[in-house]
CSV table of C-alpha atoms in Angstrom, one decimal:
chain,number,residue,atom,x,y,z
I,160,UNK,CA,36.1,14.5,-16.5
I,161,UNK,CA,32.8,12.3,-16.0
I,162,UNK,CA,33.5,9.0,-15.6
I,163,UNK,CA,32.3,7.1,-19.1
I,164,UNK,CA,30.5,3.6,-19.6
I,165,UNK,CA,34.0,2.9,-21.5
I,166,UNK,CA,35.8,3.6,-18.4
I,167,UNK,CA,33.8,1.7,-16.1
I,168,UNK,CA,34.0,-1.5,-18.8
I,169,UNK,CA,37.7,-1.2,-18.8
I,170,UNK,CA,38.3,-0.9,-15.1
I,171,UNK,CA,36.1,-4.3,-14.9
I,172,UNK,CA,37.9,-6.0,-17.7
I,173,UNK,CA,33.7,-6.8,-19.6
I,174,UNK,CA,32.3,-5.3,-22.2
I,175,UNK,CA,30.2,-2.1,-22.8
I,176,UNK,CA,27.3,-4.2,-23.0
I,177,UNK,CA,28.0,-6.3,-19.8
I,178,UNK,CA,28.1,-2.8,-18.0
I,179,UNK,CA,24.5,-1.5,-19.8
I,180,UNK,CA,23.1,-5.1,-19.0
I,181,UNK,CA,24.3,-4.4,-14.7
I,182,UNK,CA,23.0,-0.7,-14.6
I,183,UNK,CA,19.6,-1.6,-16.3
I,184,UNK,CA,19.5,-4.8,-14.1
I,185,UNK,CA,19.4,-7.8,-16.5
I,186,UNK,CA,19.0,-10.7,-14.9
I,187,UNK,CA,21.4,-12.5,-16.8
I,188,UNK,CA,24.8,-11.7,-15.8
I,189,UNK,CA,26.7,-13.7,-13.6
I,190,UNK,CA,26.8,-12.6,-10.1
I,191,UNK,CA,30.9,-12.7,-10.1
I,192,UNK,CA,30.5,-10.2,-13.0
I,193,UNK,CA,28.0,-7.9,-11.2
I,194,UNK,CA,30.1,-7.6,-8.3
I,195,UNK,CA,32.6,-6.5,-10.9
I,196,UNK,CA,31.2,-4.0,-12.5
I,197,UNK,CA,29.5,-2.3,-9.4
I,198,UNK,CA,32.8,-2.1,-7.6
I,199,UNK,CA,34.3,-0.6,-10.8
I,200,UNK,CA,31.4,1.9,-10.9
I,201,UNK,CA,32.1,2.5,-6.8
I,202,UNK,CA,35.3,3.7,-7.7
I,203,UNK,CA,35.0,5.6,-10.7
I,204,UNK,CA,32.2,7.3,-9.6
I,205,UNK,CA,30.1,6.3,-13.0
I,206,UNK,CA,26.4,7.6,-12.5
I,207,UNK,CA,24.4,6.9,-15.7
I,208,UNK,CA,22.6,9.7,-18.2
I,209,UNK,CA,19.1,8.6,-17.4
I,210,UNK,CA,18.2,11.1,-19.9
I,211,UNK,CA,20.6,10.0,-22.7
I,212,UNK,CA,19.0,6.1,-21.9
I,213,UNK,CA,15.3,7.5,-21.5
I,214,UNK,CA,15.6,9.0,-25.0
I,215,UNK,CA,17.5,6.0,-26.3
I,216,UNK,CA,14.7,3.9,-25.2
I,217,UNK,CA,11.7,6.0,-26.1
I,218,UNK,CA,10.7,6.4,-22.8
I,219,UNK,CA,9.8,10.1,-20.9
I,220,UNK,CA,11.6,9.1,-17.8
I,221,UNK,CA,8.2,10.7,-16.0
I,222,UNK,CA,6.0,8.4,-14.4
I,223,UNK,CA,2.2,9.6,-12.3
I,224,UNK,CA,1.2,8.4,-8.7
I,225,UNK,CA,-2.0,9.0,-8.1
I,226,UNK,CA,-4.0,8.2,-4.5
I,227,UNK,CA,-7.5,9.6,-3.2
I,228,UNK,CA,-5.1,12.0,-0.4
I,229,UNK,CA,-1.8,12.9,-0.3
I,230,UNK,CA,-2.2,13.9,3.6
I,231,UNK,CA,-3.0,10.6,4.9
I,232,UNK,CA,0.1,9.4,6.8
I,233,UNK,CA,-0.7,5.8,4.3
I,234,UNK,CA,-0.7,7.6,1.4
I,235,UNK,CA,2.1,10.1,2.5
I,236,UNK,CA,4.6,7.2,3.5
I,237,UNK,CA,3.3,5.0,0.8
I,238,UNK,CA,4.8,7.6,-1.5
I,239,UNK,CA,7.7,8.1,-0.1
I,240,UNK,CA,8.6,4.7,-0.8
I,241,UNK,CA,7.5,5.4,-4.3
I,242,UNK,CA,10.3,8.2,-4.5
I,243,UNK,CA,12.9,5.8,-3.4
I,244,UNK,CA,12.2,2.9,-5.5
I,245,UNK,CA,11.8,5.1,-8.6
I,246,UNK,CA,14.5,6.3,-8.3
I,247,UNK,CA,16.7,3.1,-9.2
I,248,UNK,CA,14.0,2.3,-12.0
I,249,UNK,CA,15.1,6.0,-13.8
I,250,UNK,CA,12.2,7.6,-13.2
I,251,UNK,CA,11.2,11.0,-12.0
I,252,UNK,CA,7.6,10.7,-10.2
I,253,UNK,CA,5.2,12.9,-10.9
I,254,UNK,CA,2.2,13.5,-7.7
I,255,UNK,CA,-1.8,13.7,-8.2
I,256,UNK,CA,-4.5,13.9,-5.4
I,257,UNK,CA,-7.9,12.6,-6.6
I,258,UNK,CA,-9.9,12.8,-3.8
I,259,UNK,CA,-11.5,9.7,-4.3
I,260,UNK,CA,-13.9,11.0,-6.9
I,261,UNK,CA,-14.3,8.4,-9.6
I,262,UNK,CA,-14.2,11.8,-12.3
I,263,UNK,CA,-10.6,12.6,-11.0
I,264,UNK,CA,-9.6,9.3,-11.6
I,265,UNK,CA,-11.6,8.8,-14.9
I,266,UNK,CA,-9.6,11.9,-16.2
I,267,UNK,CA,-6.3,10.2,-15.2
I,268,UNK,CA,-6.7,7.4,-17.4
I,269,UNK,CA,-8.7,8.8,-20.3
I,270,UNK,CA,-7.6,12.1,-21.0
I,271,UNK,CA,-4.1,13.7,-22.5
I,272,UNK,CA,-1.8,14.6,-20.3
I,273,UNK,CA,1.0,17.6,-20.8
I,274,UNK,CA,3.7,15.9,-20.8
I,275,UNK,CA,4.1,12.0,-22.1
I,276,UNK,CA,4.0,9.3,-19.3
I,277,UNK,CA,6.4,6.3,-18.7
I,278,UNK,CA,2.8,5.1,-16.6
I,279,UNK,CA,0.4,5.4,-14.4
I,280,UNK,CA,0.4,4.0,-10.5
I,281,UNK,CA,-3.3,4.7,-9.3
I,282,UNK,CA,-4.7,3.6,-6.1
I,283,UNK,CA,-9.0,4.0,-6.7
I,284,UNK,CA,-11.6,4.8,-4.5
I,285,UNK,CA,-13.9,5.2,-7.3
I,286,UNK,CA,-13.4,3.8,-10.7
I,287,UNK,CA,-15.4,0.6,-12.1
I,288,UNK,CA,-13.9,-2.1,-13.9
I,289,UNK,CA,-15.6,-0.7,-17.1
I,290,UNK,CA,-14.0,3.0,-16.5
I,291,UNK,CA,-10.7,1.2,-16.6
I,292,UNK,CA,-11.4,-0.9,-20.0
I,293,UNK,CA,-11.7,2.9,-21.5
I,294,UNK,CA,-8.5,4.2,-20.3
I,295,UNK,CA,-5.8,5.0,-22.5
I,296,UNK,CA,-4.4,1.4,-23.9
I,297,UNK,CA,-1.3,3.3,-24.3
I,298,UNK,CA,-0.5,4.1,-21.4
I,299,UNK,CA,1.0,1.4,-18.4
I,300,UNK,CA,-1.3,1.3,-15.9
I,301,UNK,CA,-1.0,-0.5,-12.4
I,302,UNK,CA,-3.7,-0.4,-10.0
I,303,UNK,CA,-3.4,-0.4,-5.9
I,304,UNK,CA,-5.1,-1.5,-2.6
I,305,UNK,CA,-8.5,-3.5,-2.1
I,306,UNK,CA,-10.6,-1.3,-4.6
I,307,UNK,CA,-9.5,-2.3,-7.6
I,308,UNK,CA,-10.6,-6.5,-7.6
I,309,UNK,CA,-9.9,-9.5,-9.8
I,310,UNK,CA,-12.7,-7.9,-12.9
I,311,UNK,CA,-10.5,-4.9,-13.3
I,312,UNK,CA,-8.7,-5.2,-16.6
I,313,UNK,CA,-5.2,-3.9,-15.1
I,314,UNK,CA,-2.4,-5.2,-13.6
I,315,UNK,CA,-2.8,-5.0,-10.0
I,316,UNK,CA,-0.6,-4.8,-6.6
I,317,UNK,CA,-1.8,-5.2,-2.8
I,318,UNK,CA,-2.1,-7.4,0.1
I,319,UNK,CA,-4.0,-10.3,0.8
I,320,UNK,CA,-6.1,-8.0,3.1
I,321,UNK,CA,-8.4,-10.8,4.1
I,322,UNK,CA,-5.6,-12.9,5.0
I,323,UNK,CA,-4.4,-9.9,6.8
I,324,UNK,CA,-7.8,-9.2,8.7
I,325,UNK,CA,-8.0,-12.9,9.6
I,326,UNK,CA,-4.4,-12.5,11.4
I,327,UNK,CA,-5.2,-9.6,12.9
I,328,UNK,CA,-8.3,-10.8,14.5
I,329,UNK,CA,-6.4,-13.9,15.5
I,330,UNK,CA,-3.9,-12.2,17.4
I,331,UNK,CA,-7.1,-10.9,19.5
I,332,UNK,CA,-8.3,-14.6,19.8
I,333,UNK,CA,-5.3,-16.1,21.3
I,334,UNK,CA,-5.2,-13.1,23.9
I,335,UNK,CA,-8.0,-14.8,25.4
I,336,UNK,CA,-11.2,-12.1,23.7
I,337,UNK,CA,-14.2,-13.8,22.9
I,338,UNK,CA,-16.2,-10.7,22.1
I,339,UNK,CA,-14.4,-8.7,19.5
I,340,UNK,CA,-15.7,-6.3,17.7
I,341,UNK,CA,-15.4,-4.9,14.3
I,342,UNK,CA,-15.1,-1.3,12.7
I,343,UNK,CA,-16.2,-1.3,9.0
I,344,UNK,CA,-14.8,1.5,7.2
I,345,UNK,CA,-17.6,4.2,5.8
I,346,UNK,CA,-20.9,2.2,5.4
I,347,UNK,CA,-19.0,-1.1,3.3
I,348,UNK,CA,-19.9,-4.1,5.5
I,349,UNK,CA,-18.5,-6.6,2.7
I,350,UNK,CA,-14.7,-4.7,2.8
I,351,UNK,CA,-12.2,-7.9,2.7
I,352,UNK,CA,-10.5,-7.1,6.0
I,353,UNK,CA,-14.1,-7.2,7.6
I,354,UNK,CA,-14.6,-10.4,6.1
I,355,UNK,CA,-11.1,-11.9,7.6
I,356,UNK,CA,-12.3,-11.0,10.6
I,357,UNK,CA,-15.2,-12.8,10.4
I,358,UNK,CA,-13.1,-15.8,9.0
I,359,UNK,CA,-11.4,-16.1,12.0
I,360,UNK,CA,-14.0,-16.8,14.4
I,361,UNK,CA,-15.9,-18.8,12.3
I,362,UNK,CA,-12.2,-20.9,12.2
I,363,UNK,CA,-11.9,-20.4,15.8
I,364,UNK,CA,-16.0,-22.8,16.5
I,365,UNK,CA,-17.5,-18.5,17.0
I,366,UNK,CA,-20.5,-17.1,16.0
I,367,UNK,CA,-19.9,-14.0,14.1
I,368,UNK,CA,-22.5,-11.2,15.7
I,369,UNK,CA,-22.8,-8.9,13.1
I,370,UNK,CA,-25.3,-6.1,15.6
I,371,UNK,CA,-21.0,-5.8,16.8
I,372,UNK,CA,-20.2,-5.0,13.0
I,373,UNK,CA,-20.3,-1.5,12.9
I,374,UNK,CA,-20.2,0.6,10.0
I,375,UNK,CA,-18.4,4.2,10.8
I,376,UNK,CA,-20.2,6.2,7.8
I,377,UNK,CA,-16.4,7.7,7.4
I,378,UNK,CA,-12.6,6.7,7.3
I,379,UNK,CA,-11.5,9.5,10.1
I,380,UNK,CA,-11.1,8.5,13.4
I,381,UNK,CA,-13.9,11.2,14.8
I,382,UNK,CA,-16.4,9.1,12.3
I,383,UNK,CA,-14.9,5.5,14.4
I,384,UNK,CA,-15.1,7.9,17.6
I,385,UNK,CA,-18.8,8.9,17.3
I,386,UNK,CA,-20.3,5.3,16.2
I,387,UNK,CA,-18.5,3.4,18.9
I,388,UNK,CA,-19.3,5.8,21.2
I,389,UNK,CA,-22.9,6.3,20.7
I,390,UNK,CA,-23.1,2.1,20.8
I,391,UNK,CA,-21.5,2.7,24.1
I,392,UNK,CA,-24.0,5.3,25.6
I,393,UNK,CA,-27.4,2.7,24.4
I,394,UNK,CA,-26.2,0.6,27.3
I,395,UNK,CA,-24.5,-2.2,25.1
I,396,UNK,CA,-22.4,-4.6,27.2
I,397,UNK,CA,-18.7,-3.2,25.8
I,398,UNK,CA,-16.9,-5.7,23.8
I,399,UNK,CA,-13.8,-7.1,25.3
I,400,UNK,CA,-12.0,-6.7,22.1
I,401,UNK,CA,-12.0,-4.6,19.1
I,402,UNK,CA,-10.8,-5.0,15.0
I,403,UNK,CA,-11.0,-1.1,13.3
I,404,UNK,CA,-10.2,-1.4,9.7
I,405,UNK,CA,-7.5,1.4,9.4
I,406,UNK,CA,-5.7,3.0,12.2
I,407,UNK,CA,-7.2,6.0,12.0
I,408,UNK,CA,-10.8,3.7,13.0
I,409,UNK,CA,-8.7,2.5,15.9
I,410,UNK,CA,-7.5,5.8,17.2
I,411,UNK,CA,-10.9,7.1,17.1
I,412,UNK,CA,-12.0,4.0,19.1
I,413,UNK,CA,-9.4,4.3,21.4
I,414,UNK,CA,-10.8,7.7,22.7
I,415,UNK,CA,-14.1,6.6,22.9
I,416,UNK,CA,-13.2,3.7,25.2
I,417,UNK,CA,-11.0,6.1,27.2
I,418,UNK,CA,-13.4,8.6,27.6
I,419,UNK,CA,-16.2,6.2,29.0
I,420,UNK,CA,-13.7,4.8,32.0
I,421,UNK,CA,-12.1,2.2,29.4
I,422,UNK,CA,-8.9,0.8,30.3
I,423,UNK,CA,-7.3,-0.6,26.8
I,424,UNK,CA,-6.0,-2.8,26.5
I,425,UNK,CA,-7.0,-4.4,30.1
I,426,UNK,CA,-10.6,-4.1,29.3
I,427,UNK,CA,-10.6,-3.8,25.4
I,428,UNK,CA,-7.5,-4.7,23.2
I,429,UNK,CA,-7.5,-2.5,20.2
I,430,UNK,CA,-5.5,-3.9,17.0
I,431,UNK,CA,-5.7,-1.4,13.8
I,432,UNK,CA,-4.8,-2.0,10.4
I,433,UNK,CA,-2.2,0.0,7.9
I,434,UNK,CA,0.5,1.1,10.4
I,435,UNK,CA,0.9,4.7,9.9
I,436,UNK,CA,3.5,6.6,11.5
I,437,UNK,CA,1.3,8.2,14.0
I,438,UNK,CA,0.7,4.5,15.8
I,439,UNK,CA,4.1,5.6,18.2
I,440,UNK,CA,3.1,8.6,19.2
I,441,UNK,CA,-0.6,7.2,20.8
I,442,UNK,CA,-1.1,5.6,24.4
I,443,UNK,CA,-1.0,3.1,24.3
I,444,UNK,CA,1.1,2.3,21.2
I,445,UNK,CA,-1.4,0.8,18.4
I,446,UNK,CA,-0.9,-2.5,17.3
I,447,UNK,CA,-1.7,-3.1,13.7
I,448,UNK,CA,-1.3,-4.6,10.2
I,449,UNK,CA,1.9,-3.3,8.4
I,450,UNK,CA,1.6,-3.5,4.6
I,451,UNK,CA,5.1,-4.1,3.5
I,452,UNK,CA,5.4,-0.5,1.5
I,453,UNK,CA,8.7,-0.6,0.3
I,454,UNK,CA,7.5,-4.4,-2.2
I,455,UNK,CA,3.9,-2.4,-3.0
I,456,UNK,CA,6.4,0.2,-4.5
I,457,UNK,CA,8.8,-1.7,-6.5
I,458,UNK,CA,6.3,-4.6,-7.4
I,459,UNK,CA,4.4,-1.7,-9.0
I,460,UNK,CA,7.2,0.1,-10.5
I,461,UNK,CA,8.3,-3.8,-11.7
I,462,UNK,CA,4.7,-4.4,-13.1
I,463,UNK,CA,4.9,-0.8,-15.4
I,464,UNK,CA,8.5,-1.6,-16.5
I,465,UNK,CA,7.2,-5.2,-17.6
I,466,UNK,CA,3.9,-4.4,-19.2
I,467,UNK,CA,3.2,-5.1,-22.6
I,468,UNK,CA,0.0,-3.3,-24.7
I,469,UNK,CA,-1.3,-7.1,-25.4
I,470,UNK,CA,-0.5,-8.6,-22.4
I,471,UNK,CA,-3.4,-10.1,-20.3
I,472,UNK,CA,-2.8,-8.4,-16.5
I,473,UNK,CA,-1.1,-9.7,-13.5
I,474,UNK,CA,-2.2,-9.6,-9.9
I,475,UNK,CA,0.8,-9.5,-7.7
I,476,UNK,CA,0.6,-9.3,-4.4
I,477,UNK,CA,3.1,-8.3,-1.4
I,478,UNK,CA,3.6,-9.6,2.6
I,479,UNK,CA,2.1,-8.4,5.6
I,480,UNK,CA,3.2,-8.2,9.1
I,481,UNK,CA,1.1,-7.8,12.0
I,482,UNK,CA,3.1,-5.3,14.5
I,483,UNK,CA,1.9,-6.2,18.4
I,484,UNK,CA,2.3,-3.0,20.7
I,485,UNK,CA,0.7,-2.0,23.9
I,486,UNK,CA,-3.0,-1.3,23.1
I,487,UNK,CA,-3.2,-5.7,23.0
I,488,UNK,CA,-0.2,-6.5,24.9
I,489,UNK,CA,0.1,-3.4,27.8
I,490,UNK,CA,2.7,-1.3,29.1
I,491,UNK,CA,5.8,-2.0,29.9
């Protein structure tokens, strides 16, 4: 037979209660009688009815992710992490691709769904901070990334990306680069890991030449590949170091520098930003900002599980590493 709560309460000599309060993860039992009761449920084999305690609780059990592409390795590992963490919240996690259009995302929060949601987890490309004030006060919603600023009226999860810029470009300042450049993602030139950047060598007595700010017109690395390139072939003196906004903006400057008789990182040290799994495989290895994933999942799983309808919303924000590999530090 299937082990029972009942069982699992005997075998650790506590209460039903005290076993409910250690699967649901109160923070109010003693650690002594945690230990307890997970080494009781080890044995017995106890897995709880998640849809017995859903219904219980009033909840679905269903909860919606929702980023502009499913396909980019950020988004794709950034979800996978969702899957896990879910997974020890009780909930099943249900996928949607937006595109980035600010319709798709408007129809995420203002219109019924099929099924009822637990929440939303919605990472915007194009949603104002009055699109969100119109959303569904029902439904949990927490926001993601650099989009979605202080204004929006929505409990919020991300990185201190200027922070994260500022390290970033750090890293290239202590390698000895005085001329780094920057690559803006599309045609933003105000984005917050641009602005770290420029915080860095203002910090470090620099001027900040912004005709070395360059705005890609795109995220994909053929957009960072074309504008660097094209810089390139006008004859510019090449900078000595370079600051791309997302990986894929690195890559694509990578192969520009390359293909122009570049040696990086011996003439140009490349850093990159969002550490995708694709930064291995390149030559050199990339290094870059790595968002810790696995917190932006559970502080935003934490932050739906918390929410209250009148509750004013909370910015929380998780760390950042920066990863050094070969394209600033060299081979071998």
């Amino acid at each position: 037979m299937r082990p029972r709560l009942t069982d699992v309460a005997e075998a650790a000599g506590v209460s039903m209660k005290t076993v409910s309060n250690v699967v649901n993860g109160a923070a109010h039992v003693r650690e002594e009688t945690r230990q307890r009761v997970l080494a009781a449920i080890d044995k017995l084999g106890y897995r709880p009815n998640i849809a017995a305690r859903n219904l219980a609780q009033g909840r679905s059990g269903v909860i919606a992710f929702a980023v502009p592409q499913l396909d980019r390795p950020y988004f794709a590992s950034l979800a996978a992490r969702m899957l896990d963490e879910a997974e020890s919240f009780g909930w099943i996690v249900q996928f949607h691709q937006t595109g980035g259009r600010r319709e798709a995302e408007l129809a995420l929060l203002t219109e019924r769904h099929p099924a009822r949601l637990d929440g939303l987890v919605l990472s915007p490309l194009g949603l104002t901070a009055e699109d969100v004030e119109r959303r569904d006060a029902s439904l949990p919603l927490v926001l993601l990334g650099e989009k979605a600023g202080p204004g929006y009226p929505a409990d919020h999860v991300g990185i201190d990306n200027r922070e994260a810029g500022k390290v970033a470009t750090e890293h290239l300042l202590e390698l000895g680069r005085r001329h780094v450049m920057a690559l803006a993602p599309g045609p933003r030139m105000t984005d917050d890991r641009i602005n770290g950047y420029r915080d860095a060598l203002t910090a470090a007595g620099l001027p900040v030449d912004e005709d070395i700010v360059l705005p890609t017109g795109g995220l994909r690395g053929q957009d960072a590949e074309r504008t660097l390139g094209a810089w390139l072939d006008q004859g510019n003196t090449p900078p000595d170091a370079v600051f791309a906004a997302t990986d894929w903006l690195a890559m694509g400057a990578i192969r520009a520098l390359v293909l122009r008789g570049l040696r990086v990182p011996q003439d140009v040290a490349v850093v990159g930003f969002d550490d995708i799994p694709y930064d291995l495989a390149t030559l050199p290895t990339l290094t870059t900002v790595a968002p810790d994933r696995v917190a932006i999942a559970r502080l935003a799983l934490q932050a739906l599980r918390d929410q209250r309808p009148d509750g004013e919303p909370v910015r929380r924000q998780a760390p950042f590493s920066l990863v050094v590999r070969e394209s600033t530090t060299g081979i071998g």
